[in-house]
Amino acid sequence: YLYKIEHDPKGHKRSFLKIIDGSLRLRDVVRINDSEKFIKIKNLKTIYQGREINVDEVGANDIAIVEDIEDFRIGDYLGAKPCLIQGLSHQHPALKSSVRPNKPEERSKVISALNTLWIEDPSLSFSINSYSDELEISLYGLTQKDIIQTLLEERFSVKVHFDEI
């Protein structure tokens, strides 16, 4: 079960999976989400004594880390859907805001950054309003807004401000 995605400083996508049942081996070819999409495991790491180490195999209850699998999204699984994640649901955001770069010429940079953040956390929902052309973002609360604002500034070097809709 894919529970976390992050990007390293070089831009490589790192996917963290909880192995619920069975095992995952280096060079395995596995199906994503019981679909027709397959991926090959070209690198495989786990966490051992607080450090990431390269391994040939991870088993049930282990954490697997794989890199550069572009098709992965949070909530994906390998093979058949595990019984443990059947019927999971989540709350929907309560707030909606527009987000604008302090410098209008950085709009595309904001869109790209928000897309990267969405890949890492699909609960982040943003869109472009077809009437006003504003970037709109759905939020769970003010703390999430502050975190996104800080991430955009510190990680993507773009300053933004939010307005309630």
mmCIF file with all atom_site columns, C-alpha atoms in Angstrom:
data_model
loop_
_atom_site.group_PDB
_atom_site.id
_atom_site.type_symbol
_atom_site.label_atom_id
_atom_site.label_alt_id
_atom_site.label_comp_id
_atom_site.label_asym_id
_atom_site.label_entity_id
_atom_site.label_seq_id
_atom_site.pdbx_PDB_ins_code
_atom_site.Cartn_x
_atom_site.Cartn_y
_atom_site.Cartn_z
_atom_site.occupancy
_atom_site.B_iso_or_equiv
_atom_site.pdbx_formal_charge
_atom_site.auth_seq_id
_atom_site.auth_comp_id
_atom_site.auth_asym_id
_atom_site.auth_atom_id
_atom_site.pdbx_PDB_model_num
ATOM 1   C CA . TYR A 1 1   ? 0.000   0.000   0.000   1.00 0.00 ? 1   TYR A CA 1
ATOM 2   C CA . LEU A 1 2   ? 1.546   3.322   -1.116  1.00 0.00 ? 2   LEU A CA 1
ATOM 3   C CA . TYR A 1 3   ? 1.242   5.746   1.777   1.00 0.00 ? 3   TYR A CA 1
ATOM 4   C CA . LYS A 1 4   ? 3.867   8.406   1.084   1.00 0.00 ? 4   LYS A CA 1
ATOM 5   C CA . ILE A 1 5   ? 5.600   10.078  -1.848  1.00 0.00 ? 5   ILE A CA 1
ATOM 6   C CA . GLU A 1 6   ? 8.411   12.580  -1.612  1.00 0.00 ? 6   GLU A CA 1
ATOM 7   C CA . HIS A 1 7   ? 10.874  14.144  -4.016  1.00 0.00 ? 7   HIS A CA 1
ATOM 8   C CA . ASP A 1 8   ? 14.560  14.240  -3.155  1.00 0.00 ? 8   ASP A CA 1
ATOM 9   C CA . PRO A 1 9   ? 16.656  17.382  -3.798  1.00 0.00 ? 9   PRO A CA 1
ATOM 10  C CA . LYS A 1 10  ? 17.504  16.090  -7.293  1.00 0.00 ? 10  LYS A CA 1
ATOM 11  C CA . GLY A 1 11  ? 13.804  15.708  -8.137  1.00 0.00 ? 11  GLY A CA 1
ATOM 12  C CA . HIS A 1 12  ? 13.652  11.906  -7.965  1.00 0.00 ? 12  HIS A CA 1
ATOM 13  C CA . LYS A 1 13  ? 10.253  10.602  -6.899  1.00 0.00 ? 13  LYS A CA 1
ATOM 14  C CA . ARG A 1 14  ? 10.534  8.326   -3.849  1.00 0.00 ? 14  ARG A CA 1
ATOM 15  C CA . SER A 1 15  ? 7.563   6.091   -3.057  1.00 0.00 ? 15  SER A CA 1
ATOM 16  C CA . PHE A 1 16  ? 7.031   4.492   0.362   1.00 0.00 ? 16  PHE A CA 1
ATOM 17  C CA . LEU A 1 17  ? 4.986   1.293   0.512   1.00 0.00 ? 17  LEU A CA 1
ATOM 18  C CA . LYS A 1 18  ? 3.755   -0.733  3.464   1.00 0.00 ? 18  LYS A CA 1
ATOM 19  C CA . ILE A 1 19  ? 3.992   -4.405  2.520   1.00 0.00 ? 19  ILE A CA 1
ATOM 20  C CA . ILE A 1 20  ? 0.774   -5.855  3.957   1.00 0.00 ? 20  ILE A CA 1
ATOM 21  C CA . ASP A 1 21  ? 1.065   -9.406  2.643   1.00 0.00 ? 21  ASP A CA 1
ATOM 22  C CA . GLY A 1 22  ? 3.567   -11.386 0.597   1.00 0.00 ? 22  GLY A CA 1
ATOM 23  C CA . SER A 1 23  ? 6.878   -9.916  -0.495  1.00 0.00 ? 23  SER A CA 1
ATOM 24  C CA . LEU A 1 24  ? 8.410   -7.534  -3.015  1.00 0.00 ? 24  LEU A CA 1
ATOM 25  C CA . ARG A 1 25  ? 11.703  -8.366  -4.717  1.00 0.00 ? 25  ARG A CA 1
ATOM 26  C CA . LEU A 1 26  ? 14.215  -6.423  -6.727  1.00 0.00 ? 26  LEU A CA 1
ATOM 27  C CA . ARG A 1 27  ? 13.497  -6.887  -10.460 1.00 0.00 ? 27  ARG A CA 1
ATOM 28  C CA . ASP A 1 28  ? 9.924   -8.081  -9.818  1.00 0.00 ? 28  ASP A CA 1
ATOM 29  C CA . VAL A 1 29  ? 7.372   -7.020  -12.419 1.00 0.00 ? 29  VAL A CA 1
ATOM 30  C CA . VAL A 1 30  ? 4.192   -6.173  -10.527 1.00 0.00 ? 30  VAL A CA 1
ATOM 31  C CA . ARG A 1 31  ? 0.702   -4.972  -11.347 1.00 0.00 ? 31  ARG A CA 1
ATOM 32  C CA . ILE A 1 32  ? -0.520  -1.598  -10.031 1.00 0.00 ? 32  ILE A CA 1
ATOM 33  C CA . ASN A 1 33  ? -4.029  -1.530  -8.500  1.00 0.00 ? 33  ASN A CA 1
ATOM 34  C CA . ASP A 1 34  ? -5.144  -4.818  -10.025 1.00 0.00 ? 34  ASP A CA 1
ATOM 35  C CA . SER A 1 35  ? -5.093  -3.000  -13.401 1.00 0.00 ? 35  SER A CA 1
ATOM 36  C CA . GLU A 1 36  ? -3.334  -3.579  -16.709 1.00 0.00 ? 36  GLU A CA 1
ATOM 37  C CA . LYS A 1 37  ? -0.395  -1.366  -15.657 1.00 0.00 ? 37  LYS A CA 1
ATOM 38  C CA . PHE A 1 38  ? 2.805   -3.128  -14.672 1.00 0.00 ? 38  PHE A CA 1
ATOM 39  C CA . ILE A 1 39  ? 6.044   -1.758  -13.230 1.00 0.00 ? 39  ILE A CA 1
ATOM 40  C CA . LYS A 1 40  ? 9.481   -3.259  -12.777 1.00 0.00 ? 40  LYS A CA 1
ATOM 41  C CA . ILE A 1 41  ? 11.175  -2.803  -9.405  1.00 0.00 ? 41  ILE A CA 1
ATOM 42  C CA . LYS A 1 42  ? 14.601  -1.452  -10.410 1.00 0.00 ? 42  LYS A CA 1
ATOM 43  C CA . ASN A 1 43  ? 15.728  -0.384  -6.951  1.00 0.00 ? 43  ASN A CA 1
ATOM 44  C CA . LEU A 1 44  ? 14.530  -1.385  -3.518  1.00 0.00 ? 44  LEU A CA 1
ATOM 45  C CA . LYS A 1 45  ? 15.275  -0.023  -0.075  1.00 0.00 ? 45  LYS A CA 1
ATOM 46  C CA . THR A 1 46  ? 13.889  -0.469  3.399   1.00 0.00 ? 46  THR A CA 1
ATOM 47  C CA . ILE A 1 47  ? 14.414  1.198   6.746   1.00 0.00 ? 47  ILE A CA 1
ATOM 48  C CA . TYR A 1 48  ? 16.657  -0.637  9.188   1.00 0.00 ? 48  TYR A CA 1
ATOM 49  C CA . GLN A 1 49  ? 17.701  0.820   12.546  1.00 0.00 ? 49  GLN A CA 1
ATOM 50  C CA . GLY A 1 50  ? 16.593  4.268   11.409  1.00 0.00 ? 50  GLY A CA 1
ATOM 51  C CA . ARG A 1 51  ? 18.559  4.206   8.145   1.00 0.00 ? 51  ARG A CA 1
ATOM 52  C CA . GLU A 1 52  ? 17.654  3.433   4.561   1.00 0.00 ? 52  GLU A CA 1
ATOM 53  C CA . ILE A 1 53  ? 19.442  0.393   3.193   1.00 0.00 ? 53  ILE A CA 1
ATOM 54  C CA . ASN A 1 54  ? 19.422  -1.320  -0.204  1.00 0.00 ? 54  ASN A CA 1
ATOM 55  C CA . VAL A 1 55  ? 17.821  -4.765  -0.137  1.00 0.00 ? 55  VAL A CA 1
ATOM 56  C CA . ASP A 1 56  ? 16.876  -7.540  -2.552  1.00 0.00 ? 56  ASP A CA 1
ATOM 57  C CA . GLU A 1 57  ? 13.528  -8.286  -0.891  1.00 0.00 ? 57  GLU A CA 1
ATOM 58  C CA . VAL A 1 58  ? 11.034  -6.910  1.629   1.00 0.00 ? 58  VAL A CA 1
ATOM 59  C CA . GLY A 1 59  ? 8.296   -8.945  3.277   1.00 0.00 ? 59  GLY A CA 1
ATOM 60  C CA . ALA A 1 60  ? 4.988   -8.518  5.083   1.00 0.00 ? 60  ALA A CA 1
ATOM 61  C CA . ASN A 1 61  ? 4.945   -5.650  7.601   1.00 0.00 ? 61  ASN A CA 1
ATOM 62  C CA . ASP A 1 62  ? 8.095   -4.088  6.095   1.00 0.00 ? 62  ASP A CA 1
ATOM 63  C CA . ILE A 1 63  ? 8.418   -0.659  4.520   1.00 0.00 ? 63  ILE A CA 1
ATOM 64  C CA . ALA A 1 64  ? 9.637   -0.626  0.911   1.00 0.00 ? 64  ALA A CA 1
ATOM 65  C CA . ILE A 1 65  ? 11.111  2.442   -0.753  1.00 0.00 ? 65  ILE A CA 1
ATOM 66  C CA . VAL A 1 66  ? 11.305  2.562   -4.551  1.00 0.00 ? 66  VAL A CA 1
ATOM 67  C CA . GLU A 1 67  ? 12.400  5.431   -6.769  1.00 0.00 ? 67  GLU A CA 1
ATOM 68  C CA . ASP A 1 68  ? 11.305  6.932   -10.057 1.00 0.00 ? 68  ASP A CA 1
ATOM 69  C CA . ILE A 1 69  ? 8.005   5.083   -10.541 1.00 0.00 ? 69  ILE A CA 1
ATOM 70  C CA . GLU A 1 70  ? 6.054   7.866   -12.244 1.00 0.00 ? 70  GLU A CA 1
ATOM 71  C CA . ASP A 1 71  ? 2.713   6.028   -12.342 1.00 0.00 ? 71  ASP A CA 1
ATOM 72  C CA . PHE A 1 72  ? 2.420   5.771   -8.535  1.00 0.00 ? 72  PHE A CA 1
ATOM 73  C CA . ARG A 1 73  ? -0.120  7.804   -6.533  1.00 0.00 ? 73  ARG A CA 1
ATOM 74  C CA . ILE A 1 74  ? -0.887  7.801   -2.806  1.00 0.00 ? 74  ILE A CA 1
ATOM 75  C CA . GLY A 1 75  ? -3.342  4.983   -2.068  1.00 0.00 ? 75  GLY A CA 1
ATOM 76  C CA . ASP A 1 76  ? -2.090  2.723   -4.868  1.00 0.00 ? 76  ASP A CA 1
ATOM 77  C CA . TYR A 1 77  ? -1.334  -0.907  -4.131  1.00 0.00 ? 77  TYR A CA 1
ATOM 78  C CA . LEU A 1 78  ? 0.573   -3.669  -5.863  1.00 0.00 ? 78  LEU A CA 1
ATOM 79  C CA . GLY A 1 79  ? -1.329  -6.739  -7.049  1.00 0.00 ? 79  GLY A CA 1
ATOM 80  C CA . ALA A 1 80  ? -4.807  -7.386  -5.650  1.00 0.00 ? 80  ALA A CA 1
ATOM 81  C CA . LYS A 1 81  ? -6.372  -4.881  -3.257  1.00 0.00 ? 81  LYS A CA 1
ATOM 82  C CA . PRO A 1 82  ? -5.519  -5.842  0.331   1.00 0.00 ? 82  PRO A CA 1
ATOM 83  C CA . CYS A 1 83  ? -8.507  -6.562  2.585   1.00 0.00 ? 83  CYS A CA 1
ATOM 84  C CA . LEU A 1 84  ? -7.170  -4.084  5.150   1.00 0.00 ? 84  LEU A CA 1
ATOM 85  C CA . ILE A 1 85  ? -7.754  -1.088  2.884   1.00 0.00 ? 85  ILE A CA 1
ATOM 86  C CA . GLN A 1 86  ? -11.221 -2.023  1.620   1.00 0.00 ? 86  GLN A CA 1
ATOM 87  C CA . GLY A 1 87  ? -13.703 0.675   2.538   1.00 0.00 ? 87  GLY A CA 1
ATOM 88  C CA . LEU A 1 88  ? -11.248 3.309   3.784   1.00 0.00 ? 88  LEU A CA 1
ATOM 89  C CA . SER A 1 89  ? -12.615 6.819   3.431   1.00 0.00 ? 89  SER A CA 1
ATOM 90  C CA . HIS A 1 90  ? -11.460 10.324  4.233   1.00 0.00 ? 90  HIS A CA 1
ATOM 91  C CA . GLN A 1 91  ? -12.955 13.696  5.109   1.00 0.00 ? 91  GLN A CA 1
ATOM 92  C CA . HIS A 1 92  ? -13.380 16.380  2.463   1.00 0.00 ? 92  HIS A CA 1
ATOM 93  C CA . PRO A 1 93  ? -11.803 19.839  2.813   1.00 0.00 ? 93  PRO A CA 1
ATOM 94  C CA . ALA A 1 94  ? -13.935 22.479  4.519   1.00 0.00 ? 94  ALA A CA 1
ATOM 95  C CA . LEU A 1 95  ? -12.367 25.683  3.129   1.00 0.00 ? 95  LEU A CA 1
ATOM 96  C CA . LYS A 1 96  ? -11.705 27.044  -0.327  1.00 0.00 ? 96  LYS A CA 1
ATOM 97  C CA . SER A 1 97  ? -9.211  29.811  -1.116  1.00 0.00 ? 97  SER A CA 1
ATOM 98  C CA . SER A 1 98  ? -7.649  31.402  -4.132  1.00 0.00 ? 98  SER A CA 1
ATOM 99  C CA . VAL A 1 99  ? -3.868  31.364  -4.212  1.00 0.00 ? 99  VAL A CA 1
ATOM 100 C CA . ARG A 1 100 ? -1.866  34.003  -6.054  1.00 0.00 ? 100 ARG A CA 1
ATOM 101 C CA . PRO A 1 101 ? 1.853   34.469  -6.463  1.00 0.00 ? 101 PRO A CA 1
ATOM 102 C CA . ASN A 1 102 ? 3.145   37.781  -5.122  1.00 0.00 ? 102 ASN A CA 1
ATOM 103 C CA . LYS A 1 103 ? 4.792   38.177  -8.539  1.00 0.00 ? 103 LYS A CA 1
ATOM 104 C CA . PRO A 1 104 ? 2.201   37.463  -11.285 1.00 0.00 ? 104 PRO A CA 1
ATOM 105 C CA . GLU A 1 105 ? 4.924   36.173  -13.636 1.00 0.00 ? 105 GLU A CA 1
ATOM 106 C CA . GLU A 1 106 ? 5.472   33.242  -11.233 1.00 0.00 ? 106 GLU A CA 1
ATOM 107 C CA . ARG A 1 107 ? 1.993   31.778  -11.778 1.00 0.00 ? 107 ARG A CA 1
ATOM 108 C CA . SER A 1 108 ? 3.274   28.793  -13.791 1.00 0.00 ? 108 SER A CA 1
ATOM 109 C CA . LYS A 1 109 ? 5.845   28.141  -11.059 1.00 0.00 ? 109 LYS A CA 1
ATOM 110 C CA . VAL A 1 110 ? 3.017   28.041  -8.482  1.00 0.00 ? 110 VAL A CA 1
ATOM 111 C CA . ILE A 1 111 ? 0.997   25.631  -10.648 1.00 0.00 ? 111 ILE A CA 1
ATOM 112 C CA . SER A 1 112 ? 4.004   23.334  -11.065 1.00 0.00 ? 112 SER A CA 1
ATOM 113 C CA . ALA A 1 113 ? 4.765   23.446  -7.320  1.00 0.00 ? 113 ALA A CA 1
ATOM 114 C CA . LEU A 1 114 ? 1.141   22.719  -6.379  1.00 0.00 ? 114 LEU A CA 1
ATOM 115 C CA . ASN A 1 115 ? 1.125   19.783  -8.792  1.00 0.00 ? 115 ASN A CA 1
ATOM 116 C CA . THR A 1 116 ? 4.251   18.364  -7.122  1.00 0.00 ? 116 THR A CA 1
ATOM 117 C CA . LEU A 1 117 ? 2.645   18.813  -3.690  1.00 0.00 ? 117 LEU A CA 1
ATOM 118 C CA . TRP A 1 118 ? -0.541  17.113  -4.956  1.00 0.00 ? 118 TRP A CA 1
ATOM 119 C CA . ILE A 1 119 ? 1.502   14.098  -6.104  1.00 0.00 ? 119 ILE A CA 1
ATOM 120 C CA . GLU A 1 120 ? 2.980   13.891  -2.610  1.00 0.00 ? 120 GLU A CA 1
ATOM 121 C CA . ASP A 1 121 ? -0.378  14.486  -0.889  1.00 0.00 ? 121 ASP A CA 1
ATOM 122 C CA . PRO A 1 122 ? -3.510  13.858  -2.998  1.00 0.00 ? 122 PRO A CA 1
ATOM 123 C CA . SER A 1 123 ? -5.707  15.371  -0.279  1.00 0.00 ? 123 SER A CA 1
ATOM 124 C CA . LEU A 1 124 ? -4.402  18.700  -1.593  1.00 0.00 ? 124 LEU A CA 1
ATOM 125 C CA . SER A 1 125 ? -6.971  19.682  -4.167  1.00 0.00 ? 125 SER A CA 1
ATOM 126 C CA . PHE A 1 126 ? -6.419  22.627  -6.500  1.00 0.00 ? 126 PHE A CA 1
ATOM 127 C CA . SER A 1 127 ? -7.880  23.748  -9.796  1.00 0.00 ? 127 SER A CA 1
ATOM 128 C CA . ILE A 1 128 ? -8.051  26.704  -12.159 1.00 0.00 ? 128 ILE A CA 1
ATOM 129 C CA . ASN A 1 129 ? -11.432 28.425  -12.146 1.00 0.00 ? 129 ASN A CA 1
ATOM 130 C CA . SER A 1 130 ? -12.674 28.395  -15.754 1.00 0.00 ? 130 SER A CA 1
ATOM 131 C CA . TYR A 1 131 ? -14.487 31.732  -15.338 1.00 0.00 ? 131 TYR A CA 1
ATOM 132 C CA . SER A 1 132 ? -12.041 33.832  -13.300 1.00 0.00 ? 132 SER A CA 1
ATOM 133 C CA . ASP A 1 133 ? -8.829  31.950  -14.233 1.00 0.00 ? 133 ASP A CA 1
ATOM 134 C CA . GLU A 1 134 ? -7.854  32.015  -10.543 1.00 0.00 ? 134 GLU A CA 1
ATOM 135 C CA . LEU A 1 135 ? -5.994  29.175  -8.874  1.00 0.00 ? 135 LEU A CA 1
ATOM 136 C CA . GLU A 1 136 ? -8.332  27.684  -6.273  1.00 0.00 ? 136 GLU A CA 1
ATOM 137 C CA . ILE A 1 137 ? -7.257  25.368  -3.491  1.00 0.00 ? 137 ILE A CA 1
ATOM 138 C CA . SER A 1 138 ? -9.376  23.304  -1.096  1.00 0.00 ? 138 SER A CA 1
ATOM 139 C CA . LEU A 1 139 ? -8.086  23.270  2.476   1.00 0.00 ? 139 LEU A CA 1
ATOM 140 C CA . TYR A 1 140 ? -8.803  21.425  5.696   1.00 0.00 ? 140 TYR A CA 1
ATOM 141 C CA . GLY A 1 141 ? -7.956  24.468  7.793   1.00 0.00 ? 141 GLY A CA 1
ATOM 142 C CA . LEU A 1 142 ? -5.761  27.476  8.370   1.00 0.00 ? 142 LEU A CA 1
ATOM 143 C CA . THR A 1 143 ? -2.843  25.370  9.569   1.00 0.00 ? 143 THR A CA 1
ATOM 144 C CA . GLN A 1 144 ? -2.741  23.537  6.233   1.00 0.00 ? 144 GLN A CA 1
ATOM 145 C CA . LYS A 1 145 ? -2.804  26.910  4.438   1.00 0.00 ? 145 LYS A CA 1
ATOM 146 C CA . ASP A 1 146 ? 0.182   28.087  6.490   1.00 0.00 ? 146 ASP A CA 1
ATOM 147 C CA . ILE A 1 147 ? 2.064   24.853  5.774   1.00 0.00 ? 147 ILE A CA 1
ATOM 148 C CA . ILE A 1 148 ? 1.424   25.108  2.025   1.00 0.00 ? 148 ILE A CA 1
ATOM 149 C CA . GLN A 1 149 ? 2.472   28.752  2.018   1.00 0.00 ? 149 GLN A CA 1
ATOM 150 C CA . THR A 1 150 ? 5.709   27.862  3.837   1.00 0.00 ? 150 THR A CA 1
ATOM 151 C CA . LEU A 1 151 ? 6.417   24.906  1.515   1.00 0.00 ? 151 LEU A CA 1
ATOM 152 C CA . LEU A 1 152 ? 5.898   27.060  -1.564  1.00 0.00 ? 152 LEU A CA 1
ATOM 153 C CA . GLU A 1 153 ? 8.292   29.675  -0.226  1.00 0.00 ? 153 GLU A CA 1
ATOM 154 C CA . GLU A 1 154 ? 11.003  27.441  1.245   1.00 0.00 ? 154 GLU A CA 1
ATOM 155 C CA . ARG A 1 155 ? 10.980  24.502  -1.136  1.00 0.00 ? 155 ARG A CA 1
ATOM 156 C CA . PHE A 1 156 ? 9.900   26.104  -4.407  1.00 0.00 ? 156 PHE A CA 1
ATOM 157 C CA . SER A 1 157 ? 11.128  29.691  -3.847  1.00 0.00 ? 157 SER A CA 1
ATOM 158 C CA . VAL A 1 158 ? 7.806   31.323  -4.654  1.00 0.00 ? 158 VAL A CA 1
ATOM 159 C CA . LYS A 1 159 ? 5.864   33.635  -2.350  1.00 0.00 ? 159 LYS A CA 1
ATOM 160 C CA . VAL A 1 160 ? 2.068   33.510  -2.471  1.00 0.00 ? 160 VAL A CA 1
ATOM 161 C CA . HIS A 1 161 ? -0.941  34.909  -0.692  1.00 0.00 ? 161 HIS A CA 1
ATOM 162 C CA . PHE A 1 162 ? -4.338  33.331  -0.115  1.00 0.00 ? 162 PHE A CA 1
ATOM 163 C CA . ASP A 1 163 ? -7.774  34.938  -0.343  1.00 0.00 ? 163 ASP A CA 1
ATOM 164 C CA . GLU A 1 164 ? -10.987 33.360  0.898   1.00 0.00 ? 164 GLU A CA 1
ATOM 165 C CA . ILE A 1 165 ? -13.538 32.495  -1.746  1.00 0.00 ? 165 ILE A CA 1
#
